[in-house]
Structure formats: C-alpha cells, structure tokens
Amino acid sequence: MSVRFKWVVMKTKDKIILASLDLFNEKGERNVTTNHIAAHLNMSPGNLYYHFRNKTDIIYEIFLQYEMLVDHYLRLPSNSDLTIEHMVFYLESVFDGLWSYRFFHRDLEYLLDCDQRLRRDYREFTMRCMQSIVTILKRLQKSGVIVPMEDDFVSAMALNVWLAITNWMAFLKTAHAGEENNVITKDMLKSGIYQVIILELPYIAEGHKDKVLTLKEKYRPQPFV
Amino acid sequence: MSVRFKWVVMKTKDKIILASLDLFNEKGERNVTTNHIAAHLNMSPGNLYYHFRNKTDIIYEIFLQYEMLVDHYLRLPSNSDLTIEHMVFYLESVFDGLWSYRFFHRDLEYLLDCDQRLRRDYREFTMRCMQSIVTILKRLQKSGVIVPMEDDFVSAMALNVWLAITNWMAFLKTAHAGEENNVITKDMLKSGIYQVIILELPYIAEGHKDKVLTLKEKYRPQPFV
C-alpha cells in the first residue's frame, strides 16, 4: 500500500489530529487556532467542528494517543532480568515519545487549567509513569545493575528522573533562546538521557559502571554556552 | 513609618508591578489582562498605559526584580569555608524567590516567545544561576562537605539541581491537579529541597552524612498519591 493511498483512506478525524499535532509542535499550541488547523487541511471550519467541538477536544485526543504510546513503551518483560540495554531502550523510547508530542510539556499547566478530564487523566498518567520508573529501578536492583536502596529513596530518585525527562525540552529551548538558529533537533533532545544517566550513576553496581560510563559519553550534549 | 504611609508614597509604577505580580501568581499570567490590572488598582487603563506600553513590559520589569533577588541570594562569602548551613540557606532563599515569583516558571516558554529582551536576559540568568550552583558545589568540595568529583560531573549535577528546582512548582500543580482543594502552599513548595538533597546525598562526605540525612527528613514532602 503506498503512502499516498494510506493518506486517502485516513479518516478525517485522524487527519485533524495529525495536522494539529504538527502545527502545535511547530508553532506552540497557544499560537494555533482551529481556523489555522482547518486552513492547513484545506477544510472548512464547519467540517472541523463536525469532528471536534473545539481545540480542547483535539488536545485531549492527542493526549490519549501520547498516553497510549508511553504506556506501551513502559510495558516491562515479566520474567527476564532487566539489563542496562533494557534501561537504554526505555529511555530512548520515552524520549522518542517526548519528541513526537513535544508541544505537550511546553504549555502543560495552561492545558491542564482548560480541561478537567485532561487534568485528572494527566495526574493519573504522571503517577503511573513514576510507578513504572520505580519498578524499572527496583528490577534493575534485583538483577544487580543498581545497588540496594531504601524504598523511599527509590521513589525520590524516580521523581528526579521524571523532572529531568519532562522538563528537558523546555530547558533546551531556554538555553538556546536568543540564538540565530534555535531549532531543537531530536538528537539534541536525546542528550537528556545524559542527565538521567548522571542521576543513576552513583547507584550503578561496580561491575556495570564501565558500561554505563561509555553510554554516558554517547549521549553527552554539545556545549551550549 | 507606617505601612499605610509607605503605600501612599509608593510610586504608581511600583504599585502596578506589585499588583500584576499578585494577579499573575494567583490567576496565571495568561488569564490576566492589563485591563484586569488597572481595574484591580482602581486605575484607568490610560493611566496604566502611561507607565507601561503593554503586559510584556510589566512582565519584563517583574523579571528584572526576580533576577536581582536571586542574584543577591546567590552572592557567596568570599573567604570562609562553605558549610551545610550555607547550602540550606541558599536553597531556602531560592525557594523563597520561586514562591514570590511563582507565575514566572509556569508559562516561561510562552513569555520568552513574546519578548526578545526577556529571552536574552533569561538565558544569561539561567547560565549565571547554573554557574552559581557549580561554584557552590565546588566550594562544598573544597571544604570537605562533598567528595571530589570531575568538573563535567559537577556541571551535569548542577543542571539536574536546576531542573528539579525550576520545575518543582509545576510538578506539584500537576500532582495535585483534580483534587478538590489543590492550592499549593509555600511549605509544599519547599519540599522541593528534599529532591535536591536526594540529588546531592551520594556525594556528601561520610562525616557530614548524618547531618544531611536529618535535614532531608525536615523537608520530606507529604505523600500526594
């Protein structure tokens, strides 16, 4: 099936979601109206309103897709020992998701203010992600990659990992603000993995330290000062 | 001099700045117009425009005050050894500043999009704060509170401290979103100090560990799940 044919059979609703996501990522949600989205799709505003009552409803649908993607990424294998390779896979996947939905964490608080459903769902999503990070850290402890730690320490560390991951894009935008060409690329975003490795490094067991140090170098960010 | 008298002699420009800061903190910058600010001060919009061309100019003035405050807080003593008490003082001060100007980091990216001066100044402010955190960490190393570390490790750690500090308010808002009474208090904000201590703990020298562990308990956040 050609890409062209796929586009032709894509449902209007999905087209609206994809176009909105592109525009939000590119221009920021605050600068995009439903009229812009309709114009971008050569569609009448009336046709767009037939599928979505307003921008809030489009954003909510986008969030549901983002949530599904991240939940999928963070599904852990039930039996085998977790390895450093698993850890890297989770980080890579989560940063892929952050990239695809990068408008979302930019203007999060305002988005949550506007929509009670989103507020409730995002809160549960945050708690679920944090629980997944805790589980990953505990499974890495069990397999000997991470040294033993107390439970409340693991939770606090998971929260610091979450803070670093979800705010990395915004930090990059700030750090590069004012430059002639301040476009953030996916590779630049993935340098956030370096920050997460720095957080975990003191707890990596001796036998695994060299491997993690090599990994750290792979994600070392370009200097921005 | 009574508080009343102080208010009477306060310049109109300062009154506008203070009222705007209150309204932005309370309602979010996005939900406050210059007309709201003028009405709040029983002032005609024309009088407000005489002092500030637009909301962007008010926000920029507020930023300059915030910047001055944080720069003042982060001035280090030139001679004496840095102690854990110094570290706590810096953290307490920075979180006081975050509290007083809490609207600022909520909608930061949009604010930066709107104002080139702010974008340039905030970028320099970020780099200066990060440099201050690096200097504090290095001085704590010199006085034996923190174990020796490589320079690029100190920088990466300073960046994780910065990410935790500047995004803590937004995280709290999210974590408590959807609750009946989701008002964030200054004490709740200061539980962010717990997260910073968790970041530093692996690097605290043996002789100082007990003191830092006791401190950690002082800032332990209330559970929010």
Tab-separated table of C-alpha atoms in Angstrom:
chain	number	residue	atom	x	y	z
A	1	MET	CA	0.000	0.000	0.000
A	2	SER	CA	1.543	3.307	-0.992
A	3	VAL	CA	1.839	6.212	1.405
A	4	ARG	CA	-0.456	8.211	-0.865
A	5	PHE	CA	-3.183	5.616	-0.711
A	6	LYS	CA	-2.886	5.416	3.089
A	7	TRP	CA	-3.487	9.179	3.262
A	8	VAL	CA	-6.555	8.915	1.060
A	9	VAL	CA	-8.231	6.333	3.274
A	10	MET	CA	-7.216	8.023	6.519
A	11	LYS	CA	-10.266	9.163	8.456
A	12	THR	CA	-10.885	12.910	8.613
A	13	LYS	CA	-10.713	12.782	12.404
A	14	ASP	CA	-7.221	11.247	12.296
A	15	LYS	CA	-6.115	13.781	9.675
A	16	ILE	CA	-7.204	16.601	12.001
A	17	ILE	CA	-5.318	15.067	14.932
A	18	LEU	CA	-2.112	14.602	12.921
A	19	ALA	CA	-2.217	18.084	11.390
A	20	SER	CA	-2.925	19.645	14.790
A	21	LEU	CA	-0.028	17.783	16.389
A	22	ASP	CA	2.321	19.005	13.634
A	23	LEU	CA	1.153	22.597	13.979
A	24	PHE	CA	1.263	22.562	17.799
A	25	ASN	CA	4.794	21.116	17.767
A	26	GLU	CA	5.963	23.632	15.202
A	27	LYS	CA	4.292	26.829	16.420
A	28	GLY	CA	3.227	26.109	20.014
A	29	GLU	CA	-0.359	25.279	20.919
A	30	ARG	CA	-1.089	28.834	22.025
A	31	ASN	CA	-0.374	30.198	18.539
A	32	VAL	CA	-2.596	27.745	16.647
A	33	THR	CA	-6.386	28.157	16.324
A	34	THR	CA	-8.927	25.686	14.949
A	35	ASN	CA	-9.141	28.006	11.917
A	36	HIS	CA	-5.416	27.536	11.280
A	37	ILE	CA	-5.847	23.775	11.504
A	38	ALA	CA	-8.801	23.790	9.087
A	39	ALA	CA	-6.922	26.053	6.635
A	40	HIS	CA	-3.855	23.796	6.846
A	41	LEU	CA	-6.055	20.847	5.793
A	42	ASN	CA	-7.969	22.819	3.122
A	43	MET	CA	-11.072	22.069	5.136
A	44	SER	CA	-13.953	24.334	6.127
A	45	PRO	CA	-14.098	25.267	9.835
A	46	GLY	CA	-17.578	23.740	9.818
A	47	ASN	CA	-16.214	20.376	8.745
A	48	LEU	CA	-13.604	20.514	11.536
A	49	TYR	CA	-16.295	21.384	14.104
A	50	TYR	CA	-18.284	18.383	12.928
A	51	HIS	CA	-15.463	16.196	14.305
A	52	PHE	CA	-14.240	18.271	17.275
A	53	ARG	CA	-16.222	20.818	19.265
A	54	ASN	CA	-13.102	22.877	19.987
A	55	LYS	CA	-9.301	22.865	20.313
A	56	THR	CA	-9.520	21.468	23.849
A	57	ASP	CA	-11.129	18.299	22.449
A	58	ILE	CA	-8.367	17.926	19.842
A	59	ILE	CA	-5.707	18.312	22.537
A	60	TYR	CA	-7.420	15.701	24.687
A	61	GLU	CA	-7.425	13.191	21.787
A	62	ILE	CA	-3.719	13.895	21.189
A	63	PHE	CA	-3.027	13.307	24.878
A	64	LEU	CA	-4.837	9.939	24.760
A	65	GLN	CA	-2.551	8.860	21.904
A	66	TYR	CA	0.546	10.087	23.757
A	67	GLU	CA	-0.549	8.267	26.900
A	68	MET	CA	-1.146	5.037	24.962
A	69	LEU	CA	2.283	5.279	23.343
A	70	VAL	CA	4.155	5.856	26.623
A	71	ASP	CA	2.182	3.136	28.420
A	72	HIS	CA	3.117	0.798	25.575
A	73	TYR	CA	6.802	1.767	25.805
A	74	LEU	CA	6.897	1.197	29.543
A	75	ARG	CA	5.438	-2.301	29.487
A	76	LEU	CA	8.112	-4.434	31.182
A	77	PRO	CA	9.033	-8.025	30.344
A	78	SER	CA	7.515	-10.132	33.080
A	79	ASN	CA	10.212	-12.734	33.630
A	80	SER	CA	13.697	-11.908	32.475
A	81	ASP	CA	16.235	-9.862	34.418
A	82	LEU	CA	16.305	-6.184	33.494
A	83	THR	CA	19.629	-5.145	31.958
A	84	ILE	CA	21.310	-1.859	31.077
A	85	GLU	CA	20.145	-2.482	27.496
A	86	HIS	CA	16.535	-2.523	28.729
A	87	MET	CA	17.154	0.732	30.585
A	88	VAL	CA	18.541	2.387	27.438
A	89	PHE	CA	15.611	1.072	25.413
A	90	TYR	CA	13.113	2.639	27.846
A	91	LEU	CA	14.954	5.946	27.850
A	92	GLU	CA	15.247	6.027	24.050
A	93	SER	CA	11.543	5.201	23.686
A	94	VAL	CA	10.383	7.778	26.212
A	95	PHE	CA	12.491	10.480	24.527
A	96	ASP	CA	11.043	9.431	21.140
A	97	GLY	CA	7.587	9.975	22.624
A	98	LEU	CA	8.611	13.331	24.099
A	99	TRP	CA	9.843	14.373	20.671
A	100	SER	CA	6.691	13.351	18.814
A	101	TYR	CA	4.438	15.170	21.307
A	102	ARG	CA	6.860	17.928	22.240
A	103	PHE	CA	4.290	20.748	22.360
A	104	PHE	CA	2.572	18.988	25.237
A	105	HIS	CA	5.006	19.593	28.111
A	106	ARG	CA	5.697	23.147	26.887
A	107	ASP	CA	2.386	24.598	27.900
A	108	LEU	CA	1.212	21.850	30.184
A	109	GLU	CA	-0.107	23.860	33.067
A	110	TYR	CA	-2.309	26.001	30.875
A	111	LEU	CA	-3.602	22.926	29.035
A	112	LEU	CA	-4.492	21.341	32.377
A	113	ASP	CA	-6.228	24.533	33.541
A	114	CYS	CA	-8.510	24.372	30.498
A	115	ASP	CA	-9.730	20.801	30.733
A	116	GLN	CA	-10.835	18.869	33.799
A	117	ARG	CA	-10.682	15.473	32.025
A	118	LEU	CA	-7.120	16.148	30.947
A	119	ARG	CA	-6.209	17.306	34.460
A	120	ARG	CA	-7.474	14.078	36.021
A	121	ASP	CA	-6.024	11.837	33.297
A	122	TYR	CA	-2.645	13.558	33.244
A	123	ARG	CA	-2.362	13.278	37.015
A	124	GLU	CA	-3.007	9.530	36.807
A	125	PHE	CA	-0.615	9.249	33.864
A	126	THR	CA	2.131	11.012	35.886
A	127	MET	CA	1.629	8.671	38.831
A	128	ARG	CA	1.626	5.636	36.527
A	129	CYS	CA	4.853	6.754	34.803
A	130	MET	CA	6.501	7.391	38.155
A	131	GLN	CA	5.411	3.934	39.309
A	132	SER	CA	6.937	2.476	36.121
A	133	ILE	CA	10.244	4.264	36.808
A	134	VAL	CA	10.182	2.906	40.381
A	135	THR	CA	9.520	-0.615	39.054
A	136	ILE	CA	12.341	-0.335	36.499
A	137	LEU	CA	14.767	0.850	39.204
A	138	LYS	CA	13.710	-1.970	41.553
A	139	ARG	CA	14.029	-4.604	38.822
A	140	LEU	CA	17.499	-3.209	37.998
A	141	GLN	CA	18.338	-3.608	41.681
A	142	LYS	CA	17.045	-7.174	41.634
A	143	SER	CA	19.244	-8.036	38.657
A	144	GLY	CA	22.260	-6.440	40.350
A	145	VAL	CA	22.716	-3.494	37.963
A	146	ILE	CA	21.777	-0.994	40.683
A	147	VAL	CA	22.907	-1.287	44.308
A	148	PRO	CA	20.268	-1.877	47.006
A	149	MET	CA	18.425	1.267	48.195
A	150	GLU	CA	15.576	2.031	50.565
A	151	ASP	CA	12.114	2.273	49.006
A	152	ASP	CA	11.542	5.959	49.714
A	153	PHE	CA	14.910	6.715	48.193
A	154	VAL	CA	13.928	4.896	45.007
A	155	SER	CA	10.700	6.927	44.854
A	156	ALA	CA	12.512	10.248	45.317
A	157	MET	CA	15.027	9.251	42.665
A	158	ALA	CA	12.243	8.242	40.256
A	159	LEU	CA	10.742	11.692	40.782
A	160	ASN	CA	14.051	13.392	39.953
A	161	VAL	CA	14.279	11.252	36.805
A	162	TRP	CA	10.741	12.321	35.871
A	163	LEU	CA	11.561	16.017	36.476
A	164	ALA	CA	14.675	15.787	34.296
A	165	ILE	CA	12.894	13.940	31.459
A	166	THR	CA	9.718	16.023	31.253
A	167	ASN	CA	11.486	19.378	31.523
A	168	TRP	CA	14.448	18.744	29.278
A	169	MET	CA	12.823	20.080	26.107
A	170	ALA	CA	11.802	23.320	27.835
A	171	PHE	CA	15.296	23.717	29.254
A	172	LEU	CA	16.896	23.281	25.824
A	173	LYS	CA	14.567	25.891	24.353
A	174	THR	CA	15.618	28.316	27.084
A	175	ALA	CA	19.312	27.544	26.871
A	176	HIS	CA	19.322	28.110	23.120
A	177	ALA	CA	16.894	31.044	23.210
A	178	GLY	CA	18.225	34.175	21.570
A	179	GLU	CA	20.484	32.286	19.209
A	180	GLU	CA	20.150	32.971	15.494
A	181	ASN	CA	19.061	29.446	14.761
A	182	ASN	CA	17.500	27.997	17.878
A	183	VAL	CA	15.847	24.932	16.384
A	184	ILE	CA	15.954	21.952	18.734
A	185	THR	CA	16.579	18.625	16.992
A	186	LYS	CA	15.664	15.138	18.116
A	187	ASP	CA	19.357	14.399	18.747
A	188	MET	CA	19.627	17.444	20.990
A	189	LEU	CA	16.550	16.287	22.891
A	190	LYS	CA	18.102	12.867	23.424
A	191	SER	CA	21.040	14.446	25.216
A	192	GLY	CA	18.572	14.485	28.131
A	193	ILE	CA	19.467	10.800	28.516
A	194	TYR	CA	22.908	12.030	29.657
A	195	GLN	CA	21.227	13.847	32.561
A	196	VAL	CA	19.302	10.726	33.571
A	197	ILE	CA	22.472	8.624	33.476
A	198	ILE	CA	24.173	11.207	35.727
A	199	LEU	CA	21.299	10.734	38.207
A	200	GLU	CA	21.666	6.953	38.201
A	201	LEU	CA	25.440	6.686	38.095
A	202	PRO	CA	26.136	6.752	41.860
A	203	TYR	CA	23.849	3.736	42.249
A	204	ILE	CA	25.221	1.583	39.430
A	205	ALA	CA	26.911	-1.538	40.810
A	206	GLU	CA	30.695	-1.743	40.332
A	207	GLY	CA	30.601	-4.467	37.673
A	208	HIS	CA	28.336	-2.376	35.434
A	209	LYS	CA	29.921	1.036	35.905
A	210	ASP	CA	32.251	0.959	32.854
A	211	LYS	CA	29.388	0.119	30.533
A	212	VAL	CA	27.263	2.972	31.879
A	213	LEU	CA	30.164	5.425	31.662
A	214	THR	CA	30.609	4.509	27.977
A	215	LEU	CA	26.882	5.002	27.441
A	216	LYS	CA	27.044	8.386	29.162
A	217	GLU	CA	29.612	9.565	26.599
A	218	LYS	CA	27.326	8.518	23.760
A	219	TYR	CA	24.659	10.962	24.964
A	220	ARG	CA	26.964	13.787	26.062
A	221	PRO	CA	25.324	17.040	24.935
A	222	GLN	CA	27.034	19.625	22.761
A	223	PRO	CA	28.113	22.592	24.873
A	224	PHE	CA	25.576	25.410	24.647
A	225	VAL	CA	27.391	28.222	26.431
B	1	MET	CA	6.883	54.793	59.052
B	2	SER	CA	3.546	53.014	58.935
B	3	VAL	CA	2.680	50.501	56.242
B	4	ARG	CA	-0.183	52.783	55.192
B	5	PHE	CA	2.112	55.726	54.678
B	6	LYS	CA	4.553	53.575	52.700
B	7	TRP	CA	1.713	52.603	50.375
B	8	VAL	CA	0.718	56.227	49.873
B	9	VAL	CA	4.190	57.294	48.790
B	10	MET	CA	4.754	54.195	46.643
B	11	LYS	CA	5.200	55.177	43.007
B	12	THR	CA	2.377	54.259	40.633
B	13	LYS	CA	4.809	52.203	38.564
B	14	ASP	CA	5.727	50.067	41.591
B	15	LYS	CA	2.069	49.673	42.521
B	16	ILE	CA	1.353	48.335	39.027
B	17	ILE	CA	4.253	45.884	39.263
B	18	LEU	CA	3.200	44.579	42.684
B	19	ALA	CA	-0.479	44.232	41.735
B	20	SER	CA	0.442	42.476	38.482
B	21	LEU	CA	2.714	40.034	40.300
B	22	ASP	CA	-0.095	39.206	42.760
B	23	LEU	CA	-2.621	38.683	39.978
B	24	PHE	CA	-0.238	36.631	37.815
B	25	ASN	CA	0.668	34.403	40.772
B	26	GLU	CA	-2.960	33.936	41.708
B	27	LYS	CA	-4.619	33.501	38.308
B	28	GLY	CA	-1.762	32.708	35.910
B	29	GLU	CA	-0.325	35.325	33.565
B	30	ARG	CA	-2.370	34.092	30.625
B	31	ASN	CA	-5.635	34.849	32.413
B	32	VAL	CA	-4.769	38.421	33.415
B	33	THR	CA	-5.048	41.393	31.032
B	34	THR	CA	-3.808	44.970	31.542
B	35	ASN	CA	-7.487	45.904	31.982
B	36	HIS	CA	-7.746	43.468	34.922
B	37	ILE	CA	-4.645	45.018	36.460
B	38	ALA	CA	-5.967	48.572	36.040
B	39	ALA	CA	-9.378	47.589	37.485
B	40	HIS	CA	-7.671	45.879	40.442
B	41	LEU	CA	-5.883	49.176	41.208
B	42	ASN	CA	-8.945	51.377	40.577
B	43	MET	CA	-6.928	52.992	37.836
B	44	SER	CA	-7.918	53.942	34.286
B	45	PRO	CA	-6.333	51.794	31.530
B	46	GLY	CA	-4.939	55.065	30.160
B	47	ASN	CA	-3.042	55.728	33.382
B	48	LEU	CA	-1.592	52.199	33.289
B	49	TYR	CA	-0.529	52.659	29.648
B	50	TYR	CA	1.213	55.878	30.640
B	51	HIS	CA	3.606	53.736	32.735
B	52	PHE	CA	3.735	50.510	30.676
B	53	ARG	CA	3.119	50.150	26.946
B	54	ASN	CA	1.765	46.613	27.409
B	55	LYS	CA	1.739	43.481	29.589
B	56	THR	CA	5.049	42.317	28.101
B	57	ASP	CA	6.755	45.400	29.560
B	58	ILE	CA	5.250	44.714	33.001
B	59	ILE	CA	6.457	41.101	32.867
B	60	TYR	CA	9.932	42.243	31.898
B	61	GLU	CA	10.102	44.626	34.890
B	62	ILE	CA	8.955	41.802	37.190
B	63	PHE	CA	11.657	39.553	35.754
B	64	LEU	CA	14.331	42.224	36.431
B	65	GLN	CA	13.263	42.276	40.097
B	66	TYR	CA	13.267	38.464	40.297
B	67	GLU	CA	16.700	38.332	38.698
B	68	MET	CA	18.078	40.935	41.124
B	69	LEU	CA	16.674	38.997	44.096
B	70	VAL	CA	18.136	35.633	43.029
B	71	ASP	CA	21.490	37.218	42.131
B	72	HIS	CA	21.511	38.764	45.606
B	73	TYR	CA	20.662	35.425	47.271
B	74	LEU	CA	23.423	33.614	45.410
B	75	ARG	CA	26.214	36.003	46.344
B	76	LEU	CA	28.780	33.779	48.107
B	77	PRO	CA	31.018	34.744	51.037
B	78	SER	CA	34.457	35.279	49.555
B	79	ASN	CA	36.668	33.791	52.256
B	80	SER	CA	35.080	31.371	54.677
B	81	ASP	CA	34.544	27.660	54.045
B	82	LEU	CA	31.081	26.786	52.735
B	83	THR	CA	29.109	24.623	55.169
B	84	ILE	CA	25.901	22.612	55.027
B	85	GLU	CA	24.223	25.591	56.744
B	86	HIS	CA	25.238	27.784	53.801
B	87	MET	CA	23.818	25.212	51.403
B	88	VAL	CA	20.480	25.172	53.254
B	89	PHE	CA	20.433	28.971	53.320
B	90	TYR	CA	20.865	29.110	49.525
B	91	LEU	CA	18.169	26.512	48.959
B	92	GLU	CA	15.716	28.223	51.344
B	93	SER	CA	16.387	31.591	49.677
B	94	VAL	CA	15.993	30.306	46.143
B	95	PHE	CA	12.707	28.579	47.041
B	96	ASP	CA	11.518	31.832	48.687
B	97	GLY	CA	12.227	33.575	45.382
B	98	LEU	CA	10.458	30.847	43.415
B	99	TRP	CA	7.443	31.279	45.671
B	100	SER	CA	7.278	35.079	45.336
B	101	TYR	CA	7.528	34.913	41.530
B	102	ARG	CA	5.819	31.571	41.054
B	103	PHE	CA	3.840	32.533	37.927
B	104	PHE	CA	7.100	33.020	36.076
B	105	HIS	CA	8.265	29.424	35.583
B	106	ARG	CA	4.690	28.253	34.882
B	107	ASP	CA	4.365	29.810	31.487
B	108	LEU	CA	8.005	30.532	30.832
B	109	GLU	CA	8.300	29.353	27.266
B	110	TYR	CA	5.410	31.463	26.096
B	111	LEU	CA	6.741	34.502	27.968
B	112	LEU	CA	10.111	34.024	26.254
B	113	ASP	CA	8.442	33.652	22.850
B	114	CYS	CA	6.821	37.056	23.310
B	115	ASP	CA	9.843	39.141	24.260
B	116	GLN	CA	13.306	39.106	22.759
B	117	ARG	CA	14.861	41.090	25.663
B	118	LEU	CA	13.450	38.609	28.168
B	119	ARG	CA	14.662	35.693	26.054
B	120	ARG	CA	18.229	37.009	26.004
B	121	ASP	CA	18.213	38.061	29.679
B	122	TYR	CA	16.619	34.836	30.925
B	123	ARG	CA	19.164	32.774	29.027
B	124	GLU	CA	22.002	34.701	30.679
B	125	PHE	CA	20.251	34.435	34.043
B	126	THR	CA	19.968	30.633	33.651
B	127	MET	CA	23.656	30.315	32.787
B	128	ARG	CA	24.585	32.574	35.720
B	129	CYS	CA	22.456	30.545	38.169
B	130	MET	CA	23.934	27.306	36.879
B	131	GLN	CA	27.425	28.774	37.306
B	132	SER	CA	26.496	29.721	40.893
B	133	ILE	CA	25.334	26.164	41.622
B	134	VAL	CA	28.613	24.843	40.166
B	135	THR	CA	30.583	27.281	42.349
B	136	ILE	CA	28.606	26.289	45.469
B	137	LEU	CA	29.223	22.581	44.761
B	138	LYS	CA	32.940	23.184	44.184
B	139	ARG	CA	33.284	25.273	47.345
B	140	LEU	CA	31.481	22.490	49.267
B	141	GLN	CA	34.026	20.073	47.817
B	142	LYS	CA	36.868	22.361	48.888
B	143	SER	CA	35.563	22.482	52.454
B	144	GLY	CA	35.172	18.678	52.503
B	145	VAL	CA	31.357	18.527	52.662
B	146	ILE	CA	31.153	16.977	49.203
B	147	VAL	CA	33.552	14.338	47.900
B	148	PRO	CA	35.863	15.212	44.969
B	149	MET	CA	34.250	14.947	41.510
B	150	GLU	CA	35.290	15.676	37.945
B	151	ASP	CA	34.322	19.108	36.578
B	152	ASP	CA	31.917	17.891	33.901
B	153	PHE	CA	30.175	15.779	36.504
B	154	VAL	CA	29.693	18.824	38.726
B	155	SER	CA	28.192	20.725	35.757
B	156	ALA	CA	25.778	17.913	34.899
B	157	MET	CA	24.756	17.651	38.542
B	158	ALA	CA	24.215	21.426	38.751
B	159	LEU	CA	21.940	21.129	35.735
B	160	ASN	CA	19.891	18.377	37.402
B	161	VAL	CA	19.599	20.575	40.510
B	162	TRP	CA	18.399	23.443	38.307
B	163	LEU	CA	15.832	21.209	36.554
B	164	ALA	CA	14.474	19.984	39.901
B	165	ILE	CA	14.273	23.482	41.418
B	166	THR	CA	12.711	25.350	38.496
B	167	ASN	CA	10.134	22.664	37.698
B	168	TRP	CA	9.061	21.703	41.182
B	169	MET	CA	6.142	24.160	41.353
B	170	ALA	CA	4.747	22.945	38.023
B	171	PHE	CA	5.094	19.331	39.157
B	172	LEU	CA	3.218	19.998	42.399
B	173	LYS	CA	0.403	21.678	40.463
B	174	THR	CA	0.139	18.603	38.251
B	175	ALA	CA	0.374	16.088	41.068
B	176	HIS	CA	-2.386	17.831	42.992
B	177	ALA	CA	-4.470	18.658	39.928
B	178	GLY	CA	-8.026	17.398	40.096
B	179	GLU	CA	-8.141	17.473	43.884
B	180	GLU	CA	-10.949	19.430	45.498
B	181	ASN	CA	-8.581	21.886	47.079
B	182	ASN	CA	-5.426	21.994	45.012
B	183	VAL	CA	-3.849	25.108	46.455
B	184	ILE	CA	-0.066	24.857	46.686
B	185	THR	CA	1.408	26.430	49.819
B	186	LYS	CA	4.897	27.795	50.392
B	187	ASP	CA	5.652	24.840	52.690
B	188	MET	CA	4.640	22.396	49.958
B	189	LEU	CA	6.910	24.231	47.517
B	190	LYS	CA	9.819	23.943	49.942
B	191	SER	CA	9.532	20.156	49.898
B	192	GLY	CA	11.444	20.574	46.623
B	193	ILE	CA	14.504	20.950	48.853
B	194	TYR	CA	14.057	17.236	49.685
B	195	GLN	CA	14.525	16.416	45.984
B	196	VAL	CA	17.714	18.497	45.804
B	197	ILE	CA	19.112	16.800	48.912
B	198	ILE	CA	18.388	13.406	47.305
B	199	LEU	CA	20.466	14.533	44.291
B	200	GLU	CA	23.399	15.576	46.477
B	201	LEU	CA	23.306	12.768	49.017
B	202	PRO	CA	25.557	10.245	47.191
B	203	TYR	CA	28.305	12.881	47.095
B	204	ILE	CA	28.141	14.032	50.734
B	205	ALA	CA	31.348	13.086	52.586
B	206	GLU	CA	30.995	10.460	55.330
B	207	GLY	CA	31.489	12.882	58.259
B	208	HIS	CA	28.575	15.058	57.071
B	209	LYS	CA	26.114	12.372	56.027
B	210	ASP	CA	24.137	12.158	59.303
B	211	LYS	CA	23.515	15.892	59.338
B	212	VAL	CA	22.257	15.852	55.738
B	213	LEU	CA	20.027	12.837	56.409
B	214	THR	CA	18.427	14.712	59.331
B	215	LEU	CA	17.928	17.730	57.071
B	216	LYS	CA	16.353	15.538	54.423
B	217	GLU	CA	13.676	14.444	56.905
B	218	LYS	CA	12.866	18.078	57.712
B	219	TYR	CA	11.871	18.678	54.075
B	220	ARG	CA	10.201	15.323	53.389
B	221	PRO	CA	7.055	16.056	51.363
B	222	GLN	CA	3.572	14.948	52.370
B	223	PRO	CA	2.501	11.989	50.254
B	224	PHE	CA	0.283	13.109	47.379
B	225	VAL	CA	-0.863	9.802	45.952
